[in-house]
GROMACS .gro file of C-alpha atoms in nm:
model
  413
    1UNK     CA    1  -0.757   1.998   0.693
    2UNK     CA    2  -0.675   1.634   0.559
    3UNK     CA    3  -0.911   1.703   0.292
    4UNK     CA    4  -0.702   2.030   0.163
    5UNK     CA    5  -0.398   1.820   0.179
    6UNK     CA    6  -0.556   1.540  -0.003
    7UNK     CA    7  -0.621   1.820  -0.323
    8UNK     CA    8  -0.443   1.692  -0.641
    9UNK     CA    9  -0.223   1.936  -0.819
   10UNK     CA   10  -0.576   2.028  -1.064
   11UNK     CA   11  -0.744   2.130  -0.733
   12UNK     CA   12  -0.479   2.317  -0.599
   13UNK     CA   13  -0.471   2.495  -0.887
   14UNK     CA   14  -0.821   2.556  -0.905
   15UNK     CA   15  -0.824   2.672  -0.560
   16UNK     CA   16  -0.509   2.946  -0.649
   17UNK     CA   17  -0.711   3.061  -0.956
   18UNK     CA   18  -1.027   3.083  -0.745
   19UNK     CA   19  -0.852   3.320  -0.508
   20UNK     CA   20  -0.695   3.500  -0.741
   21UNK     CA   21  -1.031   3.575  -0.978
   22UNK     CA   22  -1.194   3.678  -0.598
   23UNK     CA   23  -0.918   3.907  -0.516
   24UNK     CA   24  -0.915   4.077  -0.878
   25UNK     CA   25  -1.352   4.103  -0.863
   26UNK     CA   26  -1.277   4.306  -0.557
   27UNK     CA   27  -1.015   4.513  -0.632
   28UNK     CA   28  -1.203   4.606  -1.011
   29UNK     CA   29  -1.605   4.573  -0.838
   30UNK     CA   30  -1.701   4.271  -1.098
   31UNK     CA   31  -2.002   4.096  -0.979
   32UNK     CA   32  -1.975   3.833  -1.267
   33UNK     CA   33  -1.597   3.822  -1.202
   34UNK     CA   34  -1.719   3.767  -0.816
   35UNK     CA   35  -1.985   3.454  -0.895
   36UNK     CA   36  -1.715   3.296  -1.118
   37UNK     CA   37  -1.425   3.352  -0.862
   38UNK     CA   38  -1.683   3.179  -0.558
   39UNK     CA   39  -1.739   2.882  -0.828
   40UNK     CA   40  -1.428   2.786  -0.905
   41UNK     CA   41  -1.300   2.832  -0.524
   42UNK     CA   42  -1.609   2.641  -0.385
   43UNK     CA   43  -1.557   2.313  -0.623
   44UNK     CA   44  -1.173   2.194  -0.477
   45UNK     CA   45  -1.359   2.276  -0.194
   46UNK     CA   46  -1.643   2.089  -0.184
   47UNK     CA   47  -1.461   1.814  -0.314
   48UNK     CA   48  -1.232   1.748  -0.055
   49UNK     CA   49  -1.521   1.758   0.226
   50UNK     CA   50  -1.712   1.522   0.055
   51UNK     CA   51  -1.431   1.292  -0.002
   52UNK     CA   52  -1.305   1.311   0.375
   53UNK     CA   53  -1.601   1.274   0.526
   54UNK     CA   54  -1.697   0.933   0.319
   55UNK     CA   55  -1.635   0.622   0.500
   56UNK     CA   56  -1.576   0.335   0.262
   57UNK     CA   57  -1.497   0.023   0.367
   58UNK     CA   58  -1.321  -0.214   0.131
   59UNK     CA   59  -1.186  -0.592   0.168
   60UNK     CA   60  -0.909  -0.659  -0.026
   61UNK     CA   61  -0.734  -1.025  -0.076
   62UNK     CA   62  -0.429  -1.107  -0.329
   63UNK     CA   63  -0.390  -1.475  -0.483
   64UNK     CA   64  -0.021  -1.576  -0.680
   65UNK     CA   65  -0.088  -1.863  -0.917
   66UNK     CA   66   0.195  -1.977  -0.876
   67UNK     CA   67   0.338  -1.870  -0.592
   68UNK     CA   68   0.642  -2.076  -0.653
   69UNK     CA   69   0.832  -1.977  -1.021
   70UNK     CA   70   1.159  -2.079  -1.158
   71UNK     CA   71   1.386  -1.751  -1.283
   72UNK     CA   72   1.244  -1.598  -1.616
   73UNK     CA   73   0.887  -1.735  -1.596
   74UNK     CA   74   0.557  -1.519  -1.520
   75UNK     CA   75   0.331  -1.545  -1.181
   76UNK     CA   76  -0.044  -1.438  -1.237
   77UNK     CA   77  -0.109  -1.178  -0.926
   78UNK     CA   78  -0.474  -1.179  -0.890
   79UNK     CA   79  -0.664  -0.917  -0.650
   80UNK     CA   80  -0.956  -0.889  -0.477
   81UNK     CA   81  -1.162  -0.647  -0.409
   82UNK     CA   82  -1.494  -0.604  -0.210
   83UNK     CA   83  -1.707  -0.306  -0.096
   84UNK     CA   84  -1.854  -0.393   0.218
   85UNK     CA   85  -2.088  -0.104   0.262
   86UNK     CA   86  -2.372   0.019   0.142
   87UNK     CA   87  -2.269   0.287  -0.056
   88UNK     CA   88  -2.123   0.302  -0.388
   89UNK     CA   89  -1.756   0.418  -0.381
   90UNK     CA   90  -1.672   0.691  -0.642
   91UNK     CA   91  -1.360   0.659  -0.872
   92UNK     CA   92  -1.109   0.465  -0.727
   93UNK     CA   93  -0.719   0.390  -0.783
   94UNK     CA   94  -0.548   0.100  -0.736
   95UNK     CA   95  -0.145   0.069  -0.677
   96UNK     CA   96  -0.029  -0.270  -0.548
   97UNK     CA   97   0.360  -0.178  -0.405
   98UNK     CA   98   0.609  -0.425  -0.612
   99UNK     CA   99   1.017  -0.459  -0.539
  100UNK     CA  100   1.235  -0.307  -0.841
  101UNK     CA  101   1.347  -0.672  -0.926
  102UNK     CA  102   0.951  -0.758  -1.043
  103UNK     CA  103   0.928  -0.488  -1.242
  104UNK     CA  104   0.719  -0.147  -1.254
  105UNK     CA  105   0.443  -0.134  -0.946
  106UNK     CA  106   0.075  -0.228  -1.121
  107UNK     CA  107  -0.191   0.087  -1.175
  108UNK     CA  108  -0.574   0.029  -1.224
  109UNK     CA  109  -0.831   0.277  -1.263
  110UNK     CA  110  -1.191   0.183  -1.127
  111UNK     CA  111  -1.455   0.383  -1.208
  112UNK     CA  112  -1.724   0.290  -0.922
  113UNK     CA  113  -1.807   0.001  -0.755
  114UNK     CA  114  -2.153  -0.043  -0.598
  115UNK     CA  115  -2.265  -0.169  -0.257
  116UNK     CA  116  -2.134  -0.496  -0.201
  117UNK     CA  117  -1.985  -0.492  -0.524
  118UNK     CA  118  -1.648  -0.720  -0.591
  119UNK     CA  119  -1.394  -0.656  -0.898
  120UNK     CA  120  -1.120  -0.921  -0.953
  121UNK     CA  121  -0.754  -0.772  -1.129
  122UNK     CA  122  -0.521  -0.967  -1.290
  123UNK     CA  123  -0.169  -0.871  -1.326
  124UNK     CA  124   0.167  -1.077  -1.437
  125UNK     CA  125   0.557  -1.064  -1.248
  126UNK     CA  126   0.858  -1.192  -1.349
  127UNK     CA  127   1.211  -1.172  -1.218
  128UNK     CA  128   1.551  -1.260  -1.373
  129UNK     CA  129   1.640  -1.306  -1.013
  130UNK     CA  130   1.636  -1.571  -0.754
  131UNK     CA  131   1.494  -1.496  -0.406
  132UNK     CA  132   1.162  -1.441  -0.183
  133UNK     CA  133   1.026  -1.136  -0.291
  134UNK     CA  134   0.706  -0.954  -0.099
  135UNK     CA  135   0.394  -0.851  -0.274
  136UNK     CA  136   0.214  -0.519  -0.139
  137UNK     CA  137   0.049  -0.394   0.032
  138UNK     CA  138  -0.226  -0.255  -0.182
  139UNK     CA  139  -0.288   0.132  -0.158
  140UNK     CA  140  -0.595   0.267  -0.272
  141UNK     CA  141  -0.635   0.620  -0.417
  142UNK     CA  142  -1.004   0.799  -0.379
  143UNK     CA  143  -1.072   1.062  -0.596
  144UNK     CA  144  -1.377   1.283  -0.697
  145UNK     CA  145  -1.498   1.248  -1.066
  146UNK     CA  146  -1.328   1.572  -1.131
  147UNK     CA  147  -0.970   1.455  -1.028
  148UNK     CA  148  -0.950   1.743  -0.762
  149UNK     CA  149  -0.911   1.590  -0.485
  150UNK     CA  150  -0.724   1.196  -0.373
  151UNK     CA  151  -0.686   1.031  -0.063
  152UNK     CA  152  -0.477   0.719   0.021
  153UNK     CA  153  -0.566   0.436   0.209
  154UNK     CA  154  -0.342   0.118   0.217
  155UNK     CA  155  -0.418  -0.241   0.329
  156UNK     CA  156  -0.155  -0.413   0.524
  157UNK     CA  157  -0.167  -0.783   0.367
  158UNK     CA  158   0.167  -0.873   0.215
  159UNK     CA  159   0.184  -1.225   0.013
  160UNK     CA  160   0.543  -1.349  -0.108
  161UNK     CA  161   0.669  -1.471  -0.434
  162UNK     CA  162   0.950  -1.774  -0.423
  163UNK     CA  163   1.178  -1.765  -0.721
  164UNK     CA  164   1.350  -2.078  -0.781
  165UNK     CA  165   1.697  -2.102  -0.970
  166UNK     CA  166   1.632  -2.228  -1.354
  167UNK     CA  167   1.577  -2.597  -1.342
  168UNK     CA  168   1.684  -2.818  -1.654
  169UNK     CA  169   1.572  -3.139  -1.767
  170UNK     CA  170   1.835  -3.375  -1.735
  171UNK     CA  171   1.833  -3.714  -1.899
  172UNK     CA  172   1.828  -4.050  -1.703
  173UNK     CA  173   2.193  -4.178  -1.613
  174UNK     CA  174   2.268  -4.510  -1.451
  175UNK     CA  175   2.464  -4.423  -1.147
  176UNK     CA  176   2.618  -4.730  -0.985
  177UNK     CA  177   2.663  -4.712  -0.629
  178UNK     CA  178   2.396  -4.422  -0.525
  179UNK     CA  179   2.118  -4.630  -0.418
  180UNK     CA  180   2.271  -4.706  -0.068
  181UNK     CA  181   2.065  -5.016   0.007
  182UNK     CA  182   1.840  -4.949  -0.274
  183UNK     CA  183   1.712  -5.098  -0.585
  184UNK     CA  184   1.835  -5.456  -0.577
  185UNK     CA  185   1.951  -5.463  -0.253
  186UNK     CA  186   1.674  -5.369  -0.112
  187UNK     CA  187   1.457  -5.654  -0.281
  188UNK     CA  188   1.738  -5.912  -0.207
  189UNK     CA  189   1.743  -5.806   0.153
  190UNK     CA  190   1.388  -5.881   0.220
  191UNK     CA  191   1.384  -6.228  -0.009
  192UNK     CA  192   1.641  -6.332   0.278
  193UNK     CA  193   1.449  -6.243   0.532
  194UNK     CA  194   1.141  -6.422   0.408
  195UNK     CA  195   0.784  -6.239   0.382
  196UNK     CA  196   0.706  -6.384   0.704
  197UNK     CA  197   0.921  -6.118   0.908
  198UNK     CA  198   0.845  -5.804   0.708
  199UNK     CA  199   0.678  -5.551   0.915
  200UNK     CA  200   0.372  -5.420   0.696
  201UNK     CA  201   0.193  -5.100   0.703
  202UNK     CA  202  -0.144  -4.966   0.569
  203UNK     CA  203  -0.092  -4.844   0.200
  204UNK     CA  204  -0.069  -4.446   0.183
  205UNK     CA  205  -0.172  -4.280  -0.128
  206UNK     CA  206   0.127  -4.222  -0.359
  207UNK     CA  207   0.276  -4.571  -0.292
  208UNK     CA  208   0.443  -4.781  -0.500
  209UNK     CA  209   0.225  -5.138  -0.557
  210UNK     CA  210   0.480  -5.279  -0.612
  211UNK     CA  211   0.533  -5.303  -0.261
  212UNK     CA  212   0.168  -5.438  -0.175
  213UNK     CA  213   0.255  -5.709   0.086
  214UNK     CA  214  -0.026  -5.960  -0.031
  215UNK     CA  215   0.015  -6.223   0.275
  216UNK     CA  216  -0.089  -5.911   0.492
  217UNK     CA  217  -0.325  -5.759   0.265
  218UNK     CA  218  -0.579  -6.098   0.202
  219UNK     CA  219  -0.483  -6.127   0.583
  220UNK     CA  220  -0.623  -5.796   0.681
  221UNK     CA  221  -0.835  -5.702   0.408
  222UNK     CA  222  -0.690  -5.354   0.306
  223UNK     CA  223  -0.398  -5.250   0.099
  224UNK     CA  224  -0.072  -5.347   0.333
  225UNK     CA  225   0.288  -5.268   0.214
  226UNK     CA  226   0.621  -5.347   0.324
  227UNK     CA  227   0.766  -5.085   0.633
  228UNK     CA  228   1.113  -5.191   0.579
  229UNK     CA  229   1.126  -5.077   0.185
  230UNK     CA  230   0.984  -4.736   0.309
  231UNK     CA  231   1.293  -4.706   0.560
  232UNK     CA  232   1.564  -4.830   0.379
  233UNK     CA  233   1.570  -4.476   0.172
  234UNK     CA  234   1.866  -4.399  -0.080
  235UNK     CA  235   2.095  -4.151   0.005
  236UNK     CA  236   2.298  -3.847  -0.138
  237UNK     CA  237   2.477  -3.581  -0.107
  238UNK     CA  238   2.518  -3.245  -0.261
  239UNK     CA  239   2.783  -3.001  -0.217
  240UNK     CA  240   2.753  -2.653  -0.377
  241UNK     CA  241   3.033  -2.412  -0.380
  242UNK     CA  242   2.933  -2.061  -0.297
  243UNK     CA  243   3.278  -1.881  -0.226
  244UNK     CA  244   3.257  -1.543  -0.393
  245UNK     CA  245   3.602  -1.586  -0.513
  246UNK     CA  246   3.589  -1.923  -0.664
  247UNK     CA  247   3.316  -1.783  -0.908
  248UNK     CA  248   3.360  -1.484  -1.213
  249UNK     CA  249   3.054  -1.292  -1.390
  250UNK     CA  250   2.797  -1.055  -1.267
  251UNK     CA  251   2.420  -1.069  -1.297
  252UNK     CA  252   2.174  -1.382  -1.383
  253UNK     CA  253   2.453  -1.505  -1.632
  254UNK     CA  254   2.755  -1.546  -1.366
  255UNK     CA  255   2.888  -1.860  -1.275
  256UNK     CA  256   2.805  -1.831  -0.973
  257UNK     CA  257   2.406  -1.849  -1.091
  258UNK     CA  258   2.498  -2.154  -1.297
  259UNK     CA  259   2.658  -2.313  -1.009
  260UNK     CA  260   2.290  -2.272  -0.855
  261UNK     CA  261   2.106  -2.369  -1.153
  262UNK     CA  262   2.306  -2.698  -1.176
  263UNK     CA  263   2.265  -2.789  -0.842
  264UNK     CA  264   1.922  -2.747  -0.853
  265UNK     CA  265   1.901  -2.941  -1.184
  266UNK     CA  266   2.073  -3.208  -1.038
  267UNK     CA  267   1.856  -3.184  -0.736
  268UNK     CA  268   1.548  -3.200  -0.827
  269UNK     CA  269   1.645  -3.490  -1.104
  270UNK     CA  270   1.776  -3.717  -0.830
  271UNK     CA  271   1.458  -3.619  -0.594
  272UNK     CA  272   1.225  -3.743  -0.858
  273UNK     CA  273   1.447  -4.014  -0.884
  274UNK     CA  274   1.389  -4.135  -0.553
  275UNK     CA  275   1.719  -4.072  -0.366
  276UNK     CA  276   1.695  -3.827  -0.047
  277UNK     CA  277   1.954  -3.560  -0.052
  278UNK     CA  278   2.174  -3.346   0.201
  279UNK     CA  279   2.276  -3.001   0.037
  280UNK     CA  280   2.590  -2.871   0.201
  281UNK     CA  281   2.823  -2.609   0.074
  282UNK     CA  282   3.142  -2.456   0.168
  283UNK     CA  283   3.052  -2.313   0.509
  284UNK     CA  284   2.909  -2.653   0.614
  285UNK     CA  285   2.551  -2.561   0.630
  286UNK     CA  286   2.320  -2.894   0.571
  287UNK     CA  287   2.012  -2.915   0.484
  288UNK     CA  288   1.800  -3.277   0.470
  289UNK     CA  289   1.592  -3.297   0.127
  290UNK     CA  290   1.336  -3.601   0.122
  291UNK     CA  291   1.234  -3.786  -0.204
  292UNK     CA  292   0.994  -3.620  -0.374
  293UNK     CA  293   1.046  -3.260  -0.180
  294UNK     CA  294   1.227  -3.111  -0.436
  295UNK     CA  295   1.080  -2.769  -0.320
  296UNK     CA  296   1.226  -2.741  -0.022
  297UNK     CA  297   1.539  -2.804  -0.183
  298UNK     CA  298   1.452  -2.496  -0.457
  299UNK     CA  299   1.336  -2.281  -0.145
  300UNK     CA  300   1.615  -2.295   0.011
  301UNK     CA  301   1.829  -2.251  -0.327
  302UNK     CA  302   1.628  -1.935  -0.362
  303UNK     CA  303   1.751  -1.732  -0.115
  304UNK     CA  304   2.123  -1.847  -0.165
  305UNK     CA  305   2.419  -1.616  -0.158
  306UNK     CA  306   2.784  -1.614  -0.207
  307UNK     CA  307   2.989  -1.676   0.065
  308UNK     CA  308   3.350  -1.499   0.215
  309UNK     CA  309   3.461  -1.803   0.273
  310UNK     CA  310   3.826  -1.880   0.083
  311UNK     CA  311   3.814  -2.254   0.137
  312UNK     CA  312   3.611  -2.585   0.095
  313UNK     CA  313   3.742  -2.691   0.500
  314UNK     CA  314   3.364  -2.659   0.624
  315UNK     CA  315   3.206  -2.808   0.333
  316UNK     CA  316   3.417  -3.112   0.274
  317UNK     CA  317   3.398  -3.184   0.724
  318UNK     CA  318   3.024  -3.184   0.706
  319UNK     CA  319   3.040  -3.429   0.408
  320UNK     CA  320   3.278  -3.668   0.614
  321UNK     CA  321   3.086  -3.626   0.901
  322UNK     CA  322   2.741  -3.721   0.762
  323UNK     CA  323   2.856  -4.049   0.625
  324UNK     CA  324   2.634  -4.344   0.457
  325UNK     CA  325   2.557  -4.150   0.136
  326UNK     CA  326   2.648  -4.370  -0.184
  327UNK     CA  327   2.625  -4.058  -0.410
  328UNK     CA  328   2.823  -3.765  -0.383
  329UNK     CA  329   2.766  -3.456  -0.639
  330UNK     CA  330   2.950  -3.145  -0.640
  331UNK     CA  331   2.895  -2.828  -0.836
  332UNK     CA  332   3.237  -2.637  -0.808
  333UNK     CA  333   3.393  -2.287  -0.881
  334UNK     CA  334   3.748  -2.236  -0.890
  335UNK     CA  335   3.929  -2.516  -0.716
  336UNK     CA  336   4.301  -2.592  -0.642
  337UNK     CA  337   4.503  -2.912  -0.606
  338UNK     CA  338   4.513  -2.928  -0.193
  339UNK     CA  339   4.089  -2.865  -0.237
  340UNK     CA  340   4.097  -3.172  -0.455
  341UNK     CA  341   4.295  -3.393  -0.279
  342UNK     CA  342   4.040  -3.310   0.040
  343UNK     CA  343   3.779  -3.378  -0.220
  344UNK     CA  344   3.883  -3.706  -0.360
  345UNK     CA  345   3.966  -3.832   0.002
  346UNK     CA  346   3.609  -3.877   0.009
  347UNK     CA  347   3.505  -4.126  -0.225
  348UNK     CA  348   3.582  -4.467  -0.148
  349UNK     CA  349   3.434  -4.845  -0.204
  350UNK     CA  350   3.089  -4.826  -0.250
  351UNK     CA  351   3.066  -4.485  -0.329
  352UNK     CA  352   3.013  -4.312  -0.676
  353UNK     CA  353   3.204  -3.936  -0.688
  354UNK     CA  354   3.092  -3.673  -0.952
  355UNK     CA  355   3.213  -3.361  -0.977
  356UNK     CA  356   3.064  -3.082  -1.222
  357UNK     CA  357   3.360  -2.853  -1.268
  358UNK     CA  358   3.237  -2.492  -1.368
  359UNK     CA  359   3.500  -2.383  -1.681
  360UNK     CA  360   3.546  -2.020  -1.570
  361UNK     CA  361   3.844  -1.978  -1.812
  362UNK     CA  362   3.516  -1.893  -2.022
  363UNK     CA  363   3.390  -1.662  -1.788
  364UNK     CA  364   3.695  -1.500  -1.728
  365UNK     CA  365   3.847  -1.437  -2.073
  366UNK     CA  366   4.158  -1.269  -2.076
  367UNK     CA  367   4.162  -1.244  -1.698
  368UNK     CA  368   4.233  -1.598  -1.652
  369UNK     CA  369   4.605  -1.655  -1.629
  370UNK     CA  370   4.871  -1.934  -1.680
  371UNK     CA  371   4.880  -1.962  -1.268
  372UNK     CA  372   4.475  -2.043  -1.263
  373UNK     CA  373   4.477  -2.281  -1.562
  374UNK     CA  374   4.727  -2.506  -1.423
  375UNK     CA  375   4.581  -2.559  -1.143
  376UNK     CA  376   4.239  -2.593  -1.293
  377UNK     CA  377   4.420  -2.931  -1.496
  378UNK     CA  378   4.608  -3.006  -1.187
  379UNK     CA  379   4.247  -2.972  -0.929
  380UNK     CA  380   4.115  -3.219  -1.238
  381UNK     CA  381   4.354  -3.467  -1.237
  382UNK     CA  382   4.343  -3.546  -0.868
  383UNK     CA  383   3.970  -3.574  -0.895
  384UNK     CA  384   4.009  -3.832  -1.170
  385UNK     CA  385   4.281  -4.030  -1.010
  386UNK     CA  386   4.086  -4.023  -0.688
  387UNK     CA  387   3.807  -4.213  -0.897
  388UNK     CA  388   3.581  -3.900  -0.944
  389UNK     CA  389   3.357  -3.881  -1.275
  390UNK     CA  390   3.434  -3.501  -1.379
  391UNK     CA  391   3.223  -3.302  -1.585
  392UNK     CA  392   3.331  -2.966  -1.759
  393UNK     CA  393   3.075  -2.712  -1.758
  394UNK     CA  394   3.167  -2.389  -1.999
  395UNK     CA  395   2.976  -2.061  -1.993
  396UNK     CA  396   2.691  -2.123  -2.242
  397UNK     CA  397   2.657  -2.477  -2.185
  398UNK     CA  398   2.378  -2.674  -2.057
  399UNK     CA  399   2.419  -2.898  -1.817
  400UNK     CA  400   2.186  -3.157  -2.006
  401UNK     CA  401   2.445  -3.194  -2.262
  402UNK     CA  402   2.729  -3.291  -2.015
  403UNK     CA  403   2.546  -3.550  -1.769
  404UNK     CA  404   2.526  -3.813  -1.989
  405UNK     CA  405   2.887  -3.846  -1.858
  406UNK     CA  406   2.792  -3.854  -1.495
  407UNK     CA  407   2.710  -4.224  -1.544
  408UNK     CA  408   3.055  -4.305  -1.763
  409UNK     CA  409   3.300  -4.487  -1.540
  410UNK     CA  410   3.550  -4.436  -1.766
  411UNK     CA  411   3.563  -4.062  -1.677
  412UNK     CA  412   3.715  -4.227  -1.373
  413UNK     CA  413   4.028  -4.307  -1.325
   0.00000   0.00000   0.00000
């Protein structure tokens, strides 16, 4: 029975026509009516017990290359496939199961594969869109060489695609005060200690030399460097306004999505840069990002959404609370004057303030009234005169043309 209900719509209408010639040799006594009638009734037939009753066995893995992509850029989707029996499987179809934002689900047509045989298929995906998106599983069509009869079988191995927010270059910009007992500080504060109280460690791939603590090294006789350089790690912060009505547009282009793109920018820059970073937005969530992890910051970017959230109360206590960052960055939506004020309350001695403001008078068009603009100027001005360095960023805009400002302390007042 799972044979007849495996018949394609060809062998189901082979089988009606087969019936139909038998009933009609009958009725008018046609013997070759009667042989052509048993023929075409006995191939569907046939077809479908031979299919149902073969066993195949097949191993199928899936490899992403990379499995990690930034919004707009192709992942290679390689499969696997292995007969693991002795016998050589007939035609066979492959349909790997694909979410609507990667685009149309991948078809292949195999014609046979023989024992112990393996064929490799390569495939590409691509989303506009940021998030974790699942790959499969793979379903496998049998069919008969005379496409009469298919049967479905489907492996259960899923693999996921991360899609990252669109990182941009951004140039290198001297920002005083970030490096919380960094740079020189850091070397001053171990000449005054003297090399004779630095605690040394065994040298880890991916080290700087220039920390190589000789004394210890010709001492020991392997690569030593300083522990207290290692500890004494730059800090940041990032704050990233998600509040669905702070932000205009629809789709990959909103502002919203350039809010997220900027952040990331900016996050992954300073990684590589060597300061660690805590991402917190407007409900207060925090989340640590070590130097040189910049992936777990664009994993966690991914999956991102707005928020309900109508003010920056959460955001701005989990800043205060965390303390000892000498950076703080924040990519904002629409903002008012008491926001601001809460905002530039932040930044004091010591600290260097930057604020990318998110223009969404050019998102908005003729939607954005006098009421909004005002205090868009107003939301501004406190920032400056609270000693934040503000950068405009217009629909359209790349953020690598604006940072260049980020380091200007004239942009604060």
């Amino acid at each position: 029975m799972s044979g007849l209900k495996a018949l394609t719509p060809r062998g189901r209408s082979f089988l009606a026509s087969g019936v139909a010639a038998l009933l009609c040799a009958l009725v008018l006594g046609e013997q070759d009516l009667l042989r052509v009638a048993v023929l075409i009734t006995a191939m569907p037939l046939l077809a479908s017990l031979v299919v149902a009753r073969t066993r195949y066995r097949l191993a199928c893995a899936r490899r992403l290359s990379p499995a990690r992509v930034q919004a707009g850029e192709d992942s290679t989707v390689t499969l696997r496939l292995e007969n693991v029996t002795r016998l050589p499987t007939g035609l066979l179809l492959v349909e790997d199961t694909l979410q609507y934002a990667l685009g149309t689900r991948p078809r292949f047509v195999l014609d046979r594969m023989e024992s112990r045989g393996v064929r490799e298929i390569d495939y590409k995906v691509s989303s506009d869109l940021r998030g974790r998106f699942p790959i499969g599983p793979l379903s496998v069509r049998i069919a008969d060489p005379f496409g009469l009869v298919e049967l479905t079988r489907s492996f259960t191995i899923t693999d996921t695609l991360v899609v990252t927010p669109e990182v941009v270059p951004l140039p290198p910009v001297r920002l005083s005060g970030e490096y919380s007992g960094g740079g020189d500080s850091r070397t001053r504060s171990v000449a005054a200690a003297g090399d004779d109280d630095v605690a040394p460690r065994e040298y880890r791939q991916g080290d700087d030399l220039r920390r190589v603590h000789w004394r210890s090294t010709a001492r020991r006789g392997e690569l030593m460097v300083r522990r207290e350089e290692q500890e004494r790690q730059s800090r940041g912060a990032l704050l990233l306004d998600t509040r669905r009505h702070a932000h205009r547009g629809e789709g990959p282009r909103s502002s919203f999505e350039v809010a997220v793109s900027a952040a990331a920018s900016i996050g992954v820059h300073l990684s590589a840069e060597g300061l660690a970073l805590r991402l917190v937005t407007d409900q207060g969530a925090r989340h640590v990002v070590d130097t040189g992890q910049s992936w777990s910051l664009l994993d966690t970017l991914a999956v991102i959404r707005q928020s309900t959230a109508r003010s920056l109360e959460h955001g701005v206590g989990a800043l205060r609370q965390g303390g000892g960052e000498g950076l703080i960055i924040a990519v904002l939506g629409a903002l008012d004057p008491e926001e601001a004020r809460a905002l530039a309350q932040l930044r004091h001695s010591g600290v260097t303030a930057v604020a990318v403001l998110l223009d969404l008078a050019s998102w908005d068009g003729a939607s954005w009234d006098a009421v909004a603009a005002e205090n868009a100027r107003a939301a501004r001005s406190v920032l400056t005169g609270g000693g934040w360095r503000v950068l405009d960023l217009p629909a359209g805009a790349s953020l690598a043309g604006v940072w260049p400002e980020a380091g200007n302390n004239r942009s604060a007042a």
